[in-house]
mmCIF file of C-alpha atoms in Angstrom:
data_model
loop_
_atom_site.group_PDB
_atom_site.id
_atom_site.type_symbol
_atom_site.label_atom_id
_atom_site.label_comp_id
_atom_site.label_asym_id
_atom_site.label_seq_id
_atom_site.Cartn_x
_atom_site.Cartn_y
_atom_site.Cartn_z
ATOM 1 C CA UNK A 95 -12.645 -6.558 -2.686
ATOM 2 C CA UNK A 96 -11.566 -2.599 -4.059
ATOM 3 C CA UNK A 97 -9.286 -1.403 -0.588
ATOM 4 C CA UNK A 98 -12.346 1.531 0.779
ATOM 5 C CA UNK A 99 -14.508 -1.171 0.729
ATOM 6 C CA UNK A 100 -12.518 -3.074 2.134
ATOM 7 C CA UNK A 101 -12.779 0.090 4.761
ATOM 8 C CA UNK A 102 -15.409 0.198 5.154
ATOM 9 C CA UNK A 103 -16.097 -2.582 5.900
ATOM 10 C CA UNK A 104 -13.750 -4.106 8.156
ATOM 11 C CA UNK A 105 -15.326 -3.581 11.684
ATOM 12 C CA UNK A 106 -14.996 -4.415 15.128
ATOM 13 C CA UNK A 107 -16.924 -7.499 15.856
ATOM 14 C CA UNK A 108 -18.015 -8.274 20.335
ATOM 15 C CA UNK A 109 -20.503 -10.812 18.716
ATOM 16 C CA UNK A 110 -18.237 -15.160 18.071
ATOM 17 C CA UNK A 111 -19.534 -18.256 16.141
ATOM 18 C CA UNK A 112 -18.413 -21.359 18.674
ATOM 19 C CA UNK A 113 -15.938 -22.021 14.946
ATOM 20 C CA UNK A 114 -12.571 -22.681 15.352
ATOM 21 C CA UNK A 115 -10.184 -20.820 14.077
ATOM 22 C CA UNK A 116 -7.551 -23.035 12.390
ATOM 23 C CA UNK A 117 -4.018 -22.112 12.980
ATOM 24 C CA UNK A 118 -3.339 -22.585 9.096
ATOM 25 C CA UNK A 119 -5.553 -19.530 9.192
ATOM 26 C CA UNK A 120 -4.779 -17.668 12.225
ATOM 27 C CA UNK A 121 -0.475 -18.425 11.356
ATOM 28 C CA UNK A 122 -1.583 -16.493 8.077
ATOM 29 C CA UNK A 123 -2.730 -13.746 9.490
ATOM 30 C CA UNK A 124 0.313 -12.962 11.983
ATOM 31 C CA UNK A 125 2.202 -13.251 9.074
ATOM 32 C CA UNK A 126 -0.010 -10.170 7.429
ATOM 33 C CA UNK A 127 1.694 -8.521 10.979
ATOM 34 C CA UNK A 128 5.089 -9.697 10.630
ATOM 35 C CA UNK A 129 4.939 -8.139 6.829
ATOM 36 C CA UNK A 130 4.095 -4.623 8.205
ATOM 37 C CA UNK A 131 6.131 -1.810 8.072
ATOM 38 C CA UNK A 132 8.844 -0.811 11.461
ATOM 39 C CA UNK A 133 10.271 2.485 11.831
ATOM 40 C CA UNK A 134 13.998 1.074 10.699
ATOM 41 C CA UNK A 135 12.840 -1.685 10.261
ATOM 42 C CA UNK A 136 12.901 -2.477 14.029
ATOM 43 C CA UNK A 137 10.324 -5.108 13.506
ATOM 44 C CA UNK A 138 9.003 -4.767 17.764
ATOM 45 C CA UNK A 139 7.129 -7.305 18.494
ATOM 46 C CA UNK A 140 6.766 -10.770 19.561
ATOM 47 C CA UNK A 141 2.975 -12.204 18.579
ATOM 48 C CA UNK A 142 1.501 -14.761 20.631
ATOM 49 C CA UNK A 143 -1.380 -17.059 19.552
ATOM 50 C CA UNK A 144 -3.905 -18.522 22.029
ATOM 51 C CA UNK A 145 -5.910 -21.062 21.289
ATOM 52 C CA UNK A 146 -6.177 -23.295 23.219
ATOM 53 C CA UNK A 147 -9.196 -24.265 25.880
ATOM 54 C CA UNK A 148 -6.466 -23.164 29.219
ATOM 55 C CA UNK A 149 -4.948 -20.836 27.254
ATOM 56 C CA UNK A 150 -7.929 -18.895 26.325
ATOM 57 C CA UNK A 151 -9.025 -19.191 30.111
ATOM 58 C CA UNK A 152 -5.938 -17.803 31.001
ATOM 59 C CA UNK A 153 -5.802 -15.127 28.885
ATOM 60 C CA UNK A 154 -10.067 -14.174 29.422
ATOM 61 C CA UNK A 155 -8.732 -14.008 32.927
ATOM 62 C CA UNK A 156 -5.667 -10.921 31.857
ATOM 63 C CA UNK A 157 -8.769 -9.658 29.661
ATOM 64 C CA UNK A 158 -10.246 -8.446 33.792
ATOM 65 C CA UNK A 159 -8.111 -5.129 35.462
ATOM 66 C CA UNK A 160 -7.757 -4.503 39.014
ATOM 67 C CA UNK A 161 -11.398 -3.194 40.321
ATOM 68 C CA UNK A 162 -13.027 -5.589 37.873
ATOM 69 C CA UNK A 163 -12.629 -3.450 34.849
ATOM 70 C CA UNK A 164 -12.837 -4.569 31.707
ATOM 71 C CA UNK A 165 -12.898 -3.573 27.146
ATOM 72 C CA UNK A 166 -13.621 -7.390 27.114
ATOM 73 C CA UNK A 167 -18.084 -8.046 28.537
ATOM 74 C CA UNK A 168 -17.638 -11.017 26.166
ATOM 75 C CA UNK A 169 -14.200 -12.822 25.546
ATOM 76 C CA UNK A 170 -15.855 -16.297 26.384
ATOM 77 C CA UNK A 171 -16.907 -16.303 22.937
ATOM 78 C CA UNK A 172 -13.857 -15.477 21.389
ATOM 79 C CA UNK A 173 -12.610 -18.382 19.837
ATOM 80 C CA UNK A 174 -8.239 -17.722 19.494
ATOM 81 C CA UNK A 175 -6.681 -14.232 20.783
ATOM 82 C CA UNK A 176 -3.530 -13.641 19.317
ATOM 83 C CA UNK A 177 -1.311 -11.716 21.997
ATOM 84 C CA UNK A 178 1.268 -8.330 20.536
ATOM 85 C CA UNK A 179 3.924 -8.240 22.520
ATOM 86 C CA UNK A 180 6.277 -5.157 21.971
ATOM 87 C CA UNK A 181 9.977 -6.319 21.688
ATOM 88 C CA UNK A 182 13.376 -3.807 22.443
ATOM 89 C CA UNK A 183 13.355 -2.121 18.992
ATOM 90 C CA UNK A 184 17.100 -1.249 17.278
ATOM 91 C CA UNK A 185 16.466 1.922 15.710
ATOM 92 C CA UNK A 186 19.250 4.172 13.256
ATOM 93 C CA UNK A 187 21.643 5.273 16.513
ATOM 94 C CA UNK A 188 19.997 9.322 15.044
ATOM 95 C CA UNK A 189 17.230 8.136 15.903
ATOM 96 C CA UNK A 190 18.349 6.856 18.900
ATOM 97 C CA UNK A 191 20.165 10.357 19.685
ATOM 98 C CA UNK A 192 18.067 12.928 18.545
ATOM 99 C CA UNK A 193 14.190 11.446 20.735
ATOM 100 C CA UNK A 194 16.892 10.064 23.569
ATOM 101 C CA UNK A 195 14.307 7.037 23.201
ATOM 102 C CA UNK A 196 14.464 2.924 21.280
ATOM 103 C CA UNK A 197 11.039 2.678 21.847
ATOM 104 C CA UNK A 198 9.352 6.044 19.983
ATOM 105 C CA UNK A 199 7.613 4.036 16.920
ATOM 106 C CA UNK A 200 7.295 0.791 18.571
ATOM 107 C CA UNK A 201 3.269 1.565 19.296
ATOM 108 C CA UNK A 202 2.870 2.425 15.965
ATOM 109 C CA UNK A 203 4.839 0.266 14.386
ATOM 110 C CA UNK A 204 3.309 -2.440 16.873
ATOM 111 C CA UNK A 205 -0.575 -0.234 16.032
ATOM 112 C CA UNK A 206 0.310 -0.793 11.999
ATOM 113 C CA UNK A 207 0.200 -4.739 12.374
ATOM 114 C CA UNK A 208 -2.214 -4.726 14.013
ATOM 115 C CA UNK A 209 -4.692 -3.469 11.149
ATOM 116 C CA UNK A 210 -2.596 -5.336 8.624
ATOM 117 C CA UNK A 211 -3.048 -8.791 10.951
ATOM 118 C CA UNK A 212 -7.780 -7.641 11.032
ATOM 119 C CA UNK A 213 -7.891 -6.628 7.240
ATOM 120 C CA UNK A 214 -5.787 -10.208 6.864
ATOM 121 C CA UNK A 215 -8.509 -12.260 9.222
ATOM 122 C CA UNK A 216 -10.806 -10.185 6.282
ATOM 123 C CA UNK A 217 -9.763 -12.083 3.068
ATOM 124 C CA UNK A 218 -10.121 -15.742 5.987
ATOM 125 C CA UNK A 219 -13.456 -14.490 6.636
ATOM 126 C CA UNK A 220 -13.041 -13.419 9.937
ATOM 127 C CA UNK A 221 -14.369 -10.592 12.691
ATOM 128 C CA UNK A 222 -10.999 -9.536 14.705
ATOM 129 C CA UNK A 223 -11.449 -6.716 17.267
ATOM 130 C CA UNK A 224 -8.020 -5.071 19.008
ATOM 131 C CA UNK A 225 -8.287 -5.208 22.782
ATOM 132 C CA UNK A 226 -6.187 -2.555 24.688
ATOM 133 C CA UNK A 227 -6.433 -3.139 28.807
ATOM 134 C CA UNK A 228 -5.100 -5.255 29.948
ATOM 135 C CA UNK A 229 -3.480 -6.733 32.862
ATOM 136 C CA UNK A 230 0.359 -6.614 32.065
ATOM 137 C CA UNK A 231 1.767 -9.042 35.393
ATOM 138 C CA UNK A 232 -1.111 -11.649 34.207
ATOM 139 C CA UNK A 233 0.321 -11.683 31.219
ATOM 140 C CA UNK A 234 3.647 -12.014 32.222
ATOM 141 C CA UNK A 235 2.374 -15.293 34.752
ATOM 142 C CA UNK A 236 0.337 -17.123 33.044
ATOM 143 C CA UNK A 237 2.308 -16.110 28.783
ATOM 144 C CA UNK A 238 5.792 -16.724 30.220
ATOM 145 C CA UNK A 239 6.462 -12.797 28.625
ATOM 146 C CA UNK A 240 9.013 -11.431 30.199
ATOM 147 C CA UNK A 241 9.160 -8.746 32.438
ATOM 148 C CA UNK A 242 9.620 -5.427 31.267
ATOM 149 C CA UNK A 243 7.603 -6.220 27.701
ATOM 150 C CA UNK A 244 4.279 -5.433 27.402
ATOM 151 C CA UNK A 245 1.601 -6.279 26.403
ATOM 152 C CA UNK A 246 -0.405 -3.092 23.858
ATOM 153 C CA UNK A 247 -2.797 -5.490 21.625
ATOM 154 C CA UNK A 248 -4.340 -8.353 22.381
ATOM 155 C CA UNK A 249 -6.465 -8.879 19.182
ATOM 156 C CA UNK A 250 -9.367 -11.459 19.199
ATOM 157 C CA UNK A 251 -9.789 -13.290 15.940
ATOM 158 C CA UNK A 252 -12.736 -14.968 14.560
ATOM 159 C CA UNK A 253 -16.605 -15.831 12.144
ATOM 160 C CA UNK A 254 -18.473 -13.447 13.746
ATOM 161 C CA UNK A 255 -21.847 -14.838 14.854
ATOM 162 C CA UNK A 256 -24.547 -14.868 12.042
ATOM 163 C CA UNK A 257 -27.193 -12.090 11.419
ATOM 164 C CA UNK A 258 -24.558 -9.241 13.033
ATOM 165 C CA UNK A 259 -24.008 -6.684 9.190
ATOM 166 C CA UNK A 260 -21.656 -3.528 9.873
ATOM 167 C CA UNK A 261 -22.369 -1.277 11.696
ATOM 168 C CA UNK A 262 -22.832 2.352 9.405
ATOM 169 C CA UNK A 263 -19.107 3.363 9.777
ATOM 170 C CA UNK A 264 -19.501 7.120 12.145
ATOM 171 C CA UNK A 265 -16.128 9.066 11.224
ATOM 172 C CA UNK A 266 -16.110 13.175 11.311
ATOM 173 C CA UNK A 267 -15.612 14.075 7.545
ATOM 174 C CA UNK A 268 -12.447 14.686 6.494
ATOM 175 C CA UNK A 269 -12.305 18.863 6.163
ATOM 176 C CA UNK A 270 -12.219 18.336 9.759
ATOM 177 C CA UNK A 271 -8.781 15.713 9.914
ATOM 178 C CA UNK A 272 -7.214 16.819 6.783
ATOM 179 C CA UNK A 273 -6.466 20.473 6.092
ATOM 180 C CA UNK A 274 -3.252 21.436 3.066
ATOM 181 C CA UNK A 275 -0.069 23.675 3.861
ATOM 182 C CA UNK A 276 -1.027 23.713 7.929
ATOM 183 C CA UNK A 277 -3.591 23.604 10.814
#
């Protein structure tokens, strides 16, 4: 598939088939994330694949925050999840001196890894949805994540439900988001 066609076809899936995703496919998806670029080649990530029933039940609980809010009301139908945990970034001293922060690029790096993973999933005929809302304390407790290692995103992965056709993309016009040489 042409890359622009791939970009136009990719969408967040919220309805999955009751069909497991193989570990080989999940590993390939994580490999695509691992190969993503990162500022100062810091690779500030750890990926946790969640595919066993007990672990998936814990993930479903962790995707509900205090007060009952969730960005994933359909979470019970997801065959597998990949938690993306921010790791301490080892950046060049100049970056740290200038910004006073070693994590300056980490969230963007994890975002790039997430998109690589979404496109790799498409190569396998799989659908994805990037989830940003989770209970950090539950994530730490359930998955042994050290305190201070923030779960930035969770990727839902599975086979999209039969008959779910891609929606027409709704995006701002190019002229609204792009200019030449000045604002």
